[in-house]
């Protein structure tokens, strides 16, 4: 996994609450056995009509958000299924950071394992950033080391669990870390 | 010793490694896998030259995208590839696979319990959010993503941060015609669908105690729709007698096991980080009307008016949902007409669910213009239902009697609700497009779904004379 330290990117406002994983990546794309190539399926039914043409009114399709790498959304983002295809699709599309007031648990974990940074901010700050991104072409600097998001005019600190921060900063392979504890795992197995 | 909840007991028993500033490393007793969320995990193992640590604690089935038609032949080359990939991965790693044609094939959360793989006190994971179902037995069971599937395959462990605990206490008794499905929908409707976020839930109270094992599974299944990764119920005599004699239970040592299981129940005086309560007698049969499971109302209600009492965002979300669902504000729920009826899924496709539906359907006909499917949750359920003659009751009434799988719950196979069509479904999610792009889903109990199939619209099953408690 790529380590995550700092990121500067264009912000795309997705002003919806309860965005579920069926929306992030519809089920017809879950049949693939690869990890790559899910970006084109991201938000498929919101982005494309039945003939596969882009829907112009959907925010991701607007020219001014082309190349956006920071997504900002309403509460309970990523609710629903455990499909890791959702973070794969977001990452493959080019998103590195997602900001929302809250995230569903499994989705949060899954993003973490794929090097996506999820930032929980309070409703008010999310609203503020959302409005800015709606009005203008809005860039944010995300600094994981110092736990702060910064633009020309504002600076908002965020919380993150220390362990999750470390995993992201170092881009650690969790399985390799666990396998170092082999003796303990074996000892545990022998007690059963 | 300080009184502990069952959650703490299971946690303590599975703790392998603890370190300041890190989550705990927990041992996993049972890992269930299926075709959709496992291929990339096996691929990851292969890339790193890693092996499956405990194939003997890993069990696989195909359920999500398999056909439920009589012939069971898939025509979709990508689905076929996904299934054959699972077969290959299981073969290479010595994992037992309950494939199409296997007498124990079925939805992963239905076969675990019915084979006795699911047992009190176990830690159980699966790359599927409804793994919470197994919590009904007093197991700690939760859904994981594919990276975690890979981690469990390689190490038989998971890093987990100790979650907070929540008690959902259901006081009193459920009324006539009110089912486990109505109970869990009412909880989500009342407390919202992120009430459980960050918690493991234990369901307690008189109404929970009097539920059968199958009904308890329905409740725990939808814990995830209440935001909780896991929901469980302390084991009792109901749990023990359900498990006796099941295939994977160590039956020679059963009495010993049973007393171990019973000792897991939450101690008198144990405390939770949060407790919420609901009165069972106040619950009516429920119908979801919107695009998330908390948008749910009693059958006797009328649809909300977006302009009344709500804040701006609430109002917008009601408007959006009504628009997507093609419904008018203020309309009585009982006037909503359905095009499809789906009785199936890991929420409600066990034998008692089919019996409940059959008791309503018997001797009647599906309303003209309605397409109705019964998809048993497993081959065993299907067989047992056929032994009781339920298949005949359904077929005579005009239902399609299908093979087992997830089917129209998520419409990954050919069982799809067309755009704009309305389905009464016993599954667990009513998200936009869940049952097919543009489909409209109303979540209900099996009895309510069966009654909707016969009448062509929702009806209050308490008014039907065939309904007993
Ligand atoms: S029946 Fe539905 S909810 Fe259950 S495992 Fe299958 S797809 Fe998931």
XYZ file of C-alpha atoms and ligand atoms in Angstrom:
669
model
C 0.000 0.000 0.000
C 1.190 3.524 -0.850
C 1.942 5.570 2.240
C -0.285 8.611 2.711
C 1.244 11.764 4.175
C -0.006 14.875 2.438
C -2.337 15.516 -0.402
C -3.495 18.583 -2.297
C -6.531 18.210 -4.476
C -9.677 19.606 -6.028
C -12.805 19.090 -3.924
C -15.974 17.588 -5.387
C -19.175 18.230 -3.387
C -21.613 15.308 -3.250
C -24.412 16.837 -1.265
C -26.229 13.666 -0.257
C -26.676 11.822 3.003
C -26.663 8.058 3.470
C -24.803 7.354 0.252
C -24.812 3.563 0.237
C -22.421 1.071 -1.285
C -25.022 -0.017 -3.853
C -24.859 3.550 -5.138
C -21.075 3.767 -4.969
C -20.754 0.628 -7.034
C -23.838 -1.195 -8.325
C -23.872 -4.970 -8.042
C -23.475 -5.787 -11.722
C -19.823 -4.824 -11.355
C -19.160 -7.112 -8.398
C -18.704 -10.163 -10.570
C -15.193 -9.302 -11.592
C -12.347 -11.139 -10.007
C -9.789 -8.317 -10.308
C -9.125 -5.361 -8.029
C -8.530 -2.810 -10.772
C -10.715 -1.029 -13.266
C -13.639 -0.193 -10.977
C -13.265 3.588 -11.390
C -15.446 3.666 -14.468
C -18.249 1.948 -12.505
C -18.189 4.462 -9.635
C -21.669 5.929 -8.936
C -22.650 4.263 -12.198
C -26.390 4.918 -12.185
C -25.918 8.491 -11.070
C -23.254 9.158 -13.686
C -24.713 7.386 -16.699
C -28.169 6.955 -18.231
C -29.529 3.661 -19.572
C -27.707 4.109 -22.873
C -24.437 4.720 -21.061
C -24.350 8.461 -21.760
C -23.080 10.806 -19.084
C -25.801 12.564 -17.120
C -24.818 16.217 -17.258
C -26.514 17.216 -14.031
C -24.562 14.808 -11.829
C -21.820 16.597 -9.985
C -18.973 14.255 -10.928
C -19.740 14.853 -14.594
C -19.412 18.618 -14.361
C -16.341 19.953 -16.058
C -15.273 22.027 -13.118
C -14.879 18.905 -10.964
C -12.819 17.002 -13.470
C -9.752 15.580 -11.797
C -11.187 16.014 -8.290
C -9.409 13.847 -5.707
C -11.207 14.909 -2.542
C -14.856 13.998 -2.107
C -17.065 15.697 0.413
C -20.419 14.155 1.303
C -23.229 14.034 3.859
C -23.523 11.861 6.945
C -23.420 8.048 7.036
C -21.370 7.785 3.856
C -20.680 4.192 2.739
C -23.539 2.505 4.548
C -24.750 -0.862 3.332
C -22.723 -3.811 2.209
C -19.177 -4.825 3.030
C -18.093 -4.813 -0.609
C -14.542 -3.551 -0.848
C -15.312 -2.809 -4.475
C -16.636 0.525 -3.160
C -13.246 1.831 -1.948
C -11.593 0.230 -4.980
C -13.916 2.206 -7.242
C -13.372 5.465 -5.363
C -9.599 4.995 -5.381
C -9.445 3.878 -8.974
C -11.465 6.917 -10.030
C -8.837 9.100 -8.401
C -10.177 9.954 -4.968
C -7.619 10.026 -2.169
C -9.609 11.672 0.593
C -13.278 11.580 1.611
C -14.703 14.059 4.069
C -18.079 13.557 5.761
C -19.718 13.987 9.178
C -19.833 10.186 9.614
C -19.032 6.946 7.830
C -20.347 3.399 8.107
C -17.998 1.150 10.119
C -17.123 -1.550 7.595
C -16.678 0.971 4.805
C -14.328 2.998 6.985
C -12.165 -0.061 7.607
C -12.158 -1.041 3.980
C -10.984 2.404 2.876
C -8.262 2.354 5.470
C -6.896 -0.914 4.049
C -6.712 0.675 0.640
C -4.873 3.809 1.613
C -7.857 6.137 1.311
C -8.021 8.752 4.037
C -11.478 9.271 5.532
C -11.894 12.435 7.539
C -14.758 12.983 9.958
C -15.601 16.633 10.456
C -18.566 18.103 12.273
C -21.694 19.020 10.298
C -20.908 22.710 10.284
C -17.450 22.377 8.821
C -18.674 19.890 6.253
C -21.382 22.340 5.233
C -18.866 25.138 4.966
C -16.507 23.120 2.772
C -19.429 21.821 0.738
C -20.598 25.365 -0.002
C -17.124 26.485 -0.997
C -16.730 23.555 -3.350
C -20.145 24.262 -4.857
C -19.346 27.917 -5.487
C -15.841 27.826 -6.856
C -13.040 25.610 -7.915
C -11.871 24.764 -4.450
C -8.594 23.105 -3.449
C -7.693 21.670 -0.084
C -4.385 20.637 1.403
C -4.757 17.591 3.557
C -1.944 17.026 6.012
C -2.206 13.715 7.820
C 0.953 14.192 9.871
C -0.436 17.342 11.491
C -4.075 16.249 11.165
C -5.366 19.352 9.488
C -7.124 20.372 6.263
C -6.118 23.766 4.943
C -7.230 26.145 2.182
C -6.309 29.786 1.497
C -8.776 31.016 4.045
C -9.299 28.245 6.542
C -7.655 25.592 8.541
C -9.617 22.778 10.178
C -8.034 20.175 12.458
C -9.337 16.601 12.437
C -9.145 13.565 14.685
C -7.928 10.171 13.660
C -7.193 7.042 15.609
C -3.428 6.842 16.278
C -3.097 3.316 14.933
C -4.995 4.076 11.755
C -2.845 7.135 11.236
C 0.310 5.086 11.600
C -0.912 2.440 9.164
C -1.678 5.092 6.550
C 1.514 7.063 7.072
C 3.672 3.998 6.744
C 1.560 2.189 4.152
C 2.062 -1.005 6.131
C 1.119 -4.460 4.903
C -1.031 -5.556 7.826
C -0.712 -9.260 7.084
C 3.078 -9.027 7.267
C 2.758 -7.253 10.619
C 0.473 -9.982 11.957
C 2.619 -12.810 10.679
C 5.419 -11.538 12.900
C 3.214 -12.606 15.818
C 3.160 -16.187 14.573
C 4.472 -17.553 17.883
C 1.656 -15.943 19.805
C -0.961 -17.145 17.357
C 0.403 -20.679 17.547
C 0.527 -20.583 21.322
C -3.088 -19.436 21.384
C -4.138 -22.233 19.042
C -2.506 -24.778 21.331
C -4.587 -23.705 24.299
C -7.814 -24.678 22.528
C -15.111 -11.095 39.085
C -16.849 -8.053 37.673
C -20.074 -8.953 35.854
C -19.478 -9.034 32.110
C -21.649 -8.887 29.011
C -21.481 -11.749 26.545
C -19.630 -9.392 24.228
C -16.830 -8.899 26.754
C -16.688 -12.614 27.518
C -16.247 -13.562 23.883
C -13.722 -10.781 23.356
C -11.589 -11.801 26.331
C -11.608 -15.419 25.257
C -10.313 -14.632 21.778
C -7.683 -12.114 22.640
C -4.246 -13.113 21.345
C -2.272 -9.917 21.540
C -2.835 -6.569 23.195
C -0.641 -3.524 22.928
C -1.046 0.122 23.890
C -2.244 2.306 21.023
C -3.248 -0.607 18.803
C -6.450 -2.545 18.231
C -6.598 -6.030 19.780
C -5.633 -9.091 17.796
C -8.501 -11.582 17.958
C -8.624 -15.212 16.959
C -11.322 -16.136 14.424
C -13.139 -19.446 14.931
C -15.130 -19.613 11.726
C -14.573 -17.977 8.354
C -17.334 -18.258 5.762
C -16.593 -17.303 2.190
C -18.560 -16.895 -1.031
C -17.867 -16.151 -4.669
C -18.190 -12.351 -4.693
C -15.840 -11.031 -2.016
C -13.143 -13.711 -2.028
C -11.398 -13.849 -5.443
C -9.213 -10.778 -4.849
C -8.279 -12.096 -1.392
C -6.984 -15.409 -2.771
C -5.215 -13.477 -5.499
C -3.503 -11.392 -2.811
C -2.313 -14.555 -1.048
C -0.931 -15.892 -4.282
C 0.958 -12.690 -5.070
C 2.681 -12.782 -1.681
C 3.246 -16.531 -1.666
C 1.028 -16.992 1.417
C -1.117 -19.985 2.347
C -4.519 -20.408 3.958
C -3.666 -20.995 7.590
C -6.752 -22.946 8.695
C -8.695 -24.407 5.770
C -10.467 -26.542 8.395
C -12.058 -23.409 9.905
C -13.008 -22.029 6.484
C -16.180 -22.984 4.628
C -17.372 -21.801 1.235
C -20.605 -21.675 -0.691
C -21.941 -20.004 -3.808
C -24.994 -17.827 -3.275
C -24.792 -14.241 -4.520
C -24.802 -14.562 -8.275
C -25.918 -18.123 -8.950
C -29.110 -18.762 -10.900
C -32.154 -19.906 -8.926
C -33.913 -21.314 -11.973
C -34.627 -25.071 -11.966
C -31.710 -25.889 -14.287
C -29.281 -23.680 -12.351
C -27.322 -22.963 -15.525
C -25.802 -19.503 -15.638
C -25.557 -17.800 -18.992
C -23.401 -14.952 -17.776
C -19.734 -15.614 -18.577
C -18.482 -13.251 -15.848
C -20.597 -14.977 -13.179
C -19.428 -18.360 -14.394
C -15.837 -17.221 -14.117
C -16.387 -15.927 -10.597
C -17.886 -19.243 -9.504
C -15.190 -21.342 -11.130
C -12.568 -19.119 -9.517
C -14.015 -19.939 -6.098
C -14.021 -23.619 -6.958
C -10.391 -23.466 -8.009
C -9.371 -21.487 -4.912
C -11.125 -23.955 -2.616
C -9.574 -26.920 -4.342
C -6.063 -25.488 -4.215
C -6.388 -24.642 -0.545
C -8.341 -27.623 0.701
C -11.454 -25.658 1.675
C -14.842 -27.362 1.799
C -17.116 -25.874 -0.847
C -20.871 -26.255 -0.902
C -21.243 -25.723 -4.588
C -24.286 -25.823 -6.845
C -25.601 -29.371 -6.683
C -24.293 -29.884 -3.140
C -27.122 -30.811 -0.735
C -25.981 -28.114 1.726
C -25.646 -25.232 -0.737
C -27.453 -22.068 0.249
C -27.127 -18.482 1.399
C -24.042 -18.305 3.568
C -25.942 -16.948 6.609
C -28.589 -19.636 6.350
C -26.311 -22.648 6.004
C -23.914 -21.688 8.821
C -26.631 -22.018 11.473
C -28.499 -24.948 9.960
C -25.317 -27.027 9.715
C -24.358 -26.141 13.269
C -21.176 -24.351 12.163
C -22.531 -21.309 13.939
C -22.260 -21.813 17.703
C -22.429 -19.665 20.819
C -19.186 -17.990 21.815
C -17.530 -18.241 18.415
C -15.974 -15.365 16.533
C -17.379 -15.579 13.020
C -16.516 -13.476 9.999
C -17.532 -13.403 6.358
C -17.039 -10.955 3.540
C -20.650 -9.935 3.801
C -22.296 -7.377 6.032
C -25.173 -9.626 7.077
C -22.803 -11.887 8.953
C -24.454 -10.265 11.961
C -27.164 -12.933 11.483
C -25.045 -15.506 13.327
C -25.149 -13.320 16.420
C -28.568 -14.845 17.128
C -26.688 -17.779 18.682
C -24.608 -15.636 20.991
C -21.667 -15.610 18.604
C -19.678 -12.481 17.809
C -20.183 -12.289 14.070
C -19.490 -9.442 11.714
C -18.928 -8.609 8.072
C -15.488 -7.792 6.754
C -14.063 -6.451 3.505
C -11.900 -8.354 1.069
C -8.584 -7.147 2.553
C -9.724 -8.530 5.884
C -10.821 -11.766 4.212
C -7.261 -12.066 2.966
C -5.956 -11.302 6.448
C -8.115 -13.992 8.035
C -7.214 -16.529 5.356
C -3.523 -15.882 5.991
C -3.516 -15.560 9.784
C -6.889 -16.755 11.171
C -6.932 -13.493 13.145
C -8.212 -9.935 12.856
C -7.181 -6.620 14.397
C -10.234 -5.158 16.070
C -10.764 -2.085 18.129
C -12.965 -2.906 21.066
C -16.357 -1.470 20.179
C -18.752 0.112 22.584
C -21.654 -2.037 23.743
C -25.331 -1.233 23.378
C -28.327 -2.984 24.823
C -31.564 -2.912 22.852
C -34.195 -4.077 25.257
C -37.555 -5.148 23.901
C -40.073 -5.180 26.720
C -43.377 -7.017 26.773
C -44.851 -9.281 24.124
C -45.373 -8.872 20.394
C -49.013 -8.675 19.350
C -50.867 -11.109 17.100
C -49.557 -11.097 13.503
C -46.483 -9.084 14.437
C -43.245 -10.808 13.483
C -39.531 -10.593 14.126
C -39.185 -8.643 10.895
C -41.671 -6.038 12.112
C -39.774 -5.809 15.375
C -36.409 -5.049 13.806
C -37.937 -2.685 11.224
C -39.739 -0.834 14.001
C -36.465 -0.497 15.942
C -34.695 0.941 12.900
C -37.688 3.147 12.105
C -37.812 4.512 15.615
C -34.123 4.981 16.403
C -32.751 5.608 12.927
C -30.405 3.600 10.812
C -27.166 4.772 12.322
C -28.178 4.280 15.949
C -25.811 1.310 16.218
C -22.795 2.815 14.455
C -19.667 2.041 16.465
C -21.466 -0.426 18.759
C -22.012 -4.110 19.122
C -25.643 -4.586 20.062
C -27.084 -7.129 22.441
C -30.828 -7.650 22.127
C -32.506 -8.439 25.415
C -35.933 -8.409 27.002
C -39.002 -10.570 27.203
C -39.978 -10.265 23.535
C -36.496 -11.355 22.400
C -36.467 -14.324 24.793
C -39.746 -15.599 23.408
C -38.569 -15.530 19.779
C -37.648 -18.805 18.078
C -34.087 -19.258 16.822
C -35.122 -18.481 13.262
C -36.859 -15.288 14.343
C -33.789 -14.259 16.344
C -31.739 -14.614 13.170
C -34.083 -12.206 11.390
C -33.528 -9.631 14.125
C -29.731 -9.988 14.266
C -29.535 -10.049 10.466
C -30.707 -6.457 10.234
C -28.397 -5.131 12.962
C -26.307 -3.771 10.117
C -29.308 -1.783 8.882
C -29.319 -0.190 12.327
C -25.655 0.730 11.766
C -24.167 -1.921 14.072
C -21.554 -4.276 12.705
C -22.709 -7.015 15.013
C -25.811 -7.812 17.008
C -26.238 -10.746 19.322
C -28.519 -12.524 21.731
C -27.324 -14.407 24.814
C -27.767 -18.160 24.408
C -30.543 -19.940 26.313
C -32.472 -23.211 26.072
C -33.906 -22.162 22.690
C -30.354 -21.887 21.329
C -29.239 -25.164 22.809
C -32.170 -27.178 21.538
C -31.837 -25.711 18.038
C -28.215 -26.864 17.805
C -28.637 -30.370 19.154
C -27.848 -33.001 16.550
C -26.721 -30.584 13.831
C -24.030 -31.742 11.423
C -21.002 -29.814 12.688
C -21.857 -29.846 16.380
C -19.690 -32.115 18.515
C -22.725 -34.114 19.581
C -20.836 -36.694 21.653
C -19.906 -33.891 24.038
C -23.183 -32.055 23.700
C -24.111 -31.636 27.369
C -20.715 -30.239 28.204
C -20.918 -27.859 25.249
C -24.405 -26.776 26.191
C -23.406 -25.770 29.698
C -20.381 -23.883 28.316
C -22.712 -22.053 25.943
C -25.196 -21.147 28.642
C -22.428 -19.757 30.821
C -21.684 -17.169 28.115
C -24.923 -15.289 28.712
C -24.520 -11.754 29.990
C -24.041 -11.687 33.759
C -26.630 -10.169 36.017
C -25.537 -6.600 36.734
C -23.255 -6.207 33.695
C -23.384 -2.742 32.175
C -23.516 -1.412 28.623
C -22.239 1.866 27.207
C -25.768 2.612 26.083
C -29.244 1.135 26.487
C -32.356 1.832 24.474
C -35.768 0.329 25.051
C -38.868 -0.324 23.032
C -42.254 -1.701 23.974
C -43.135 -4.780 21.901
C -46.881 -4.323 22.313
C -46.695 -0.954 20.551
C -45.353 -2.513 17.344
C -47.604 -3.080 14.319
C -46.778 -4.879 11.072
C -44.313 -2.624 9.251
C -43.810 -1.558 5.641
C -40.862 0.498 4.401
C -41.948 3.229 2.020
C -38.623 4.934 1.185
C -35.080 4.268 0.094
C -33.465 3.324 3.360
C -34.668 0.905 6.026
C -35.444 3.608 8.570
C -38.108 5.013 6.247
C -40.650 2.644 7.600
C -44.179 2.892 9.001
C -46.926 0.718 10.442
C -49.363 -0.725 7.894
C -52.142 1.458 9.319
C -50.218 4.695 8.616
C -50.264 7.165 5.755
C -47.162 8.383 3.916
C -45.431 11.474 5.312
C -45.971 14.980 3.999
C -42.587 16.536 3.362
C -43.861 19.985 4.348
C -45.021 19.040 7.851
C -42.819 19.376 10.938
C -39.493 18.334 9.382
C -36.196 20.207 9.071
C -34.941 21.183 5.610
C -32.721 18.184 5.048
C -35.302 15.745 6.379
C -37.851 17.312 4.078
C -35.591 16.985 1.074
C -34.812 13.388 1.800
C -38.526 12.553 2.148
C -39.262 14.311 -1.141
C -36.450 12.507 -2.903
C -37.525 9.142 -1.541
C -41.204 9.619 -2.428
C -40.209 10.682 -5.911
C -37.951 7.683 -6.436
C -40.618 5.369 -5.065
C -43.329 6.943 -7.230
C -45.564 7.639 -4.213
C -47.743 10.543 -3.135
C -47.532 12.206 0.279
C -50.432 11.327 2.557
C -51.313 8.147 0.708
C -52.401 5.228 2.953
C -49.781 2.459 2.956
C -52.544 -0.071 2.371
C -53.275 1.554 -1.009
C -49.802 0.865 -2.385
C -50.069 -1.681 -5.209
C -47.276 -4.140 -5.888
C -46.015 -5.703 -9.141
C -43.556 -8.174 -7.638
C -43.353 -10.202 -4.465
C -40.065 -11.701 -3.344
C -39.981 -14.079 -0.411
C -36.358 -14.967 0.174
C -32.933 -13.722 1.413
C -30.867 -14.329 4.535
C -33.395 -12.250 6.495
C -36.473 -14.346 5.787
C -35.961 -17.515 3.771
C -35.868 -20.149 6.470
C -38.464 -22.864 6.932
C -40.596 -20.942 9.435
C -40.680 -17.952 7.070
C -42.028 -20.148 4.284
C -44.534 -21.729 6.661
C -45.691 -18.278 7.729
C -46.167 -17.258 4.083
C -47.851 -20.555 3.166
C -50.436 -20.168 5.924
C -51.595 -16.953 4.275
C -51.413 -18.233 0.706
C -53.076 -21.619 1.166
C -56.040 -22.094 -1.142
C -55.755 -18.604 -2.627
C -54.371 -17.197 -5.871
C -51.723 -14.614 -6.577
C -53.401 -11.443 -7.858
C -53.391 -11.156 -11.619
C -50.491 -9.083 -12.895
C -48.300 -9.799 -9.860
C -45.152 -11.889 -10.274
C -44.319 -13.717 -7.068
C -41.192 -15.716 -6.240
C -40.313 -17.986 -3.371
C -36.582 -18.527 -3.080
C -35.724 -20.860 -0.180
C -32.532 -19.858 1.595
C -30.845 -23.221 1.214
C -31.242 -26.631 -0.347
C -32.094 -28.012 3.087
C -34.863 -25.453 3.585
C -36.163 -26.260 0.134
C -36.188 -29.970 0.869
C -37.883 -29.575 4.252
C -40.507 -27.296 2.727
C -41.183 -29.846 0.011
C -41.560 -32.588 2.598
C -44.269 -30.473 4.203
C -45.910 -29.856 0.838
C -45.355 -26.099 0.983
C -44.065 -26.060 -2.594
C -47.474 -27.302 -3.784
C -49.319 -24.634 -1.846
C -47.154 -21.944 -3.433
C -47.179 -23.360 -6.940
C -50.959 -23.835 -6.896
C -51.371 -20.246 -5.821
C -49.233 -19.078 -8.735
C -45.867 -18.494 -7.071
C -42.582 -19.504 -8.704
C -40.802 -22.109 -6.572
C -37.070 -21.542 -6.973
C -33.686 -22.996 -6.136
C -31.722 -21.496 -3.258
C -29.575 -18.358 -3.428
C -29.594 -14.611 -2.821
C -31.602 -13.996 -5.959
C -33.758 -10.869 -6.017
C -32.350 -9.602 -2.731
C -29.554 -7.972 -4.678
C -30.376 -8.982 -8.232
C -26.906 -10.066 -9.272
C -28.361 -12.964 -11.239
C -31.312 -12.820 -13.638
C -33.884 -12.305 -10.866
C -34.354 -8.584 -11.296
C -37.194 -6.165 -10.589
C -37.540 -3.977 -13.710
C -37.224 -0.199 -13.510
C -40.304 1.517 -12.118
C -41.793 -1.739 -10.818
C -42.695 -2.157 -7.181
C -41.723 -5.145 -5.081
C -42.855 -6.340 -1.673
C -39.707 -8.017 -0.455
C -38.718 -9.943 2.654
C -35.061 -8.942 2.210
C -33.184 -6.297 4.174
C -32.287 -3.364 1.922
C -34.503 -0.965 0.057
C -31.772 1.230 -1.370
C -32.260 2.811 -4.779
C -31.691 0.185 -7.437
C -31.044 -2.610 -4.959
C -33.338 -5.103 -6.704
C -32.540 -3.812 -10.170
C -31.844 -0.395 -11.638
C -34.871 1.819 -10.989
C -36.650 -0.876 -8.945
C -38.795 0.092 -5.951
C -38.542 -2.017 -2.829
C -40.843 -2.271 0.192
C -39.433 -4.363 3.017
C -41.955 -6.486 4.899
C -42.344 -9.754 6.804
C -43.042 -12.997 4.921
C -46.694 -12.917 6.013
C -47.123 -9.333 4.827
C -45.418 -10.174 1.509
C -47.636 -13.205 0.997
C -50.760 -11.165 1.720
C -49.616 -8.491 -0.727
C -49.163 -11.163 -3.410
C -52.739 -12.364 -2.942
C -54.322 -8.933 -2.729
C -52.119 -6.978 -5.130
C -51.559 -4.328 -2.462
C -50.447 -4.169 1.167
C -52.968 -5.361 3.732
C -52.998 -5.523 7.486
C -52.511 -9.232 8.094
C -54.042 -8.878 11.531
C -57.356 -8.506 9.762
C -56.999 -11.883 8.033
C -58.608 -14.722 9.939
C -55.818 -17.197 9.139
C -53.344 -15.279 11.257
C -52.514 -16.645 14.674
C -49.676 -15.739 16.839
S -29.546 -12.713 0.753
Fe -29.132 -10.592 0.285
S -28.399 -9.666 2.124
Fe -28.290 -11.873 2.387
S -26.210 -12.437 1.820
Fe -27.472 -12.624 0.004
S -27.337 -10.652 -1.009
Fe -26.593 -10.366 1.064
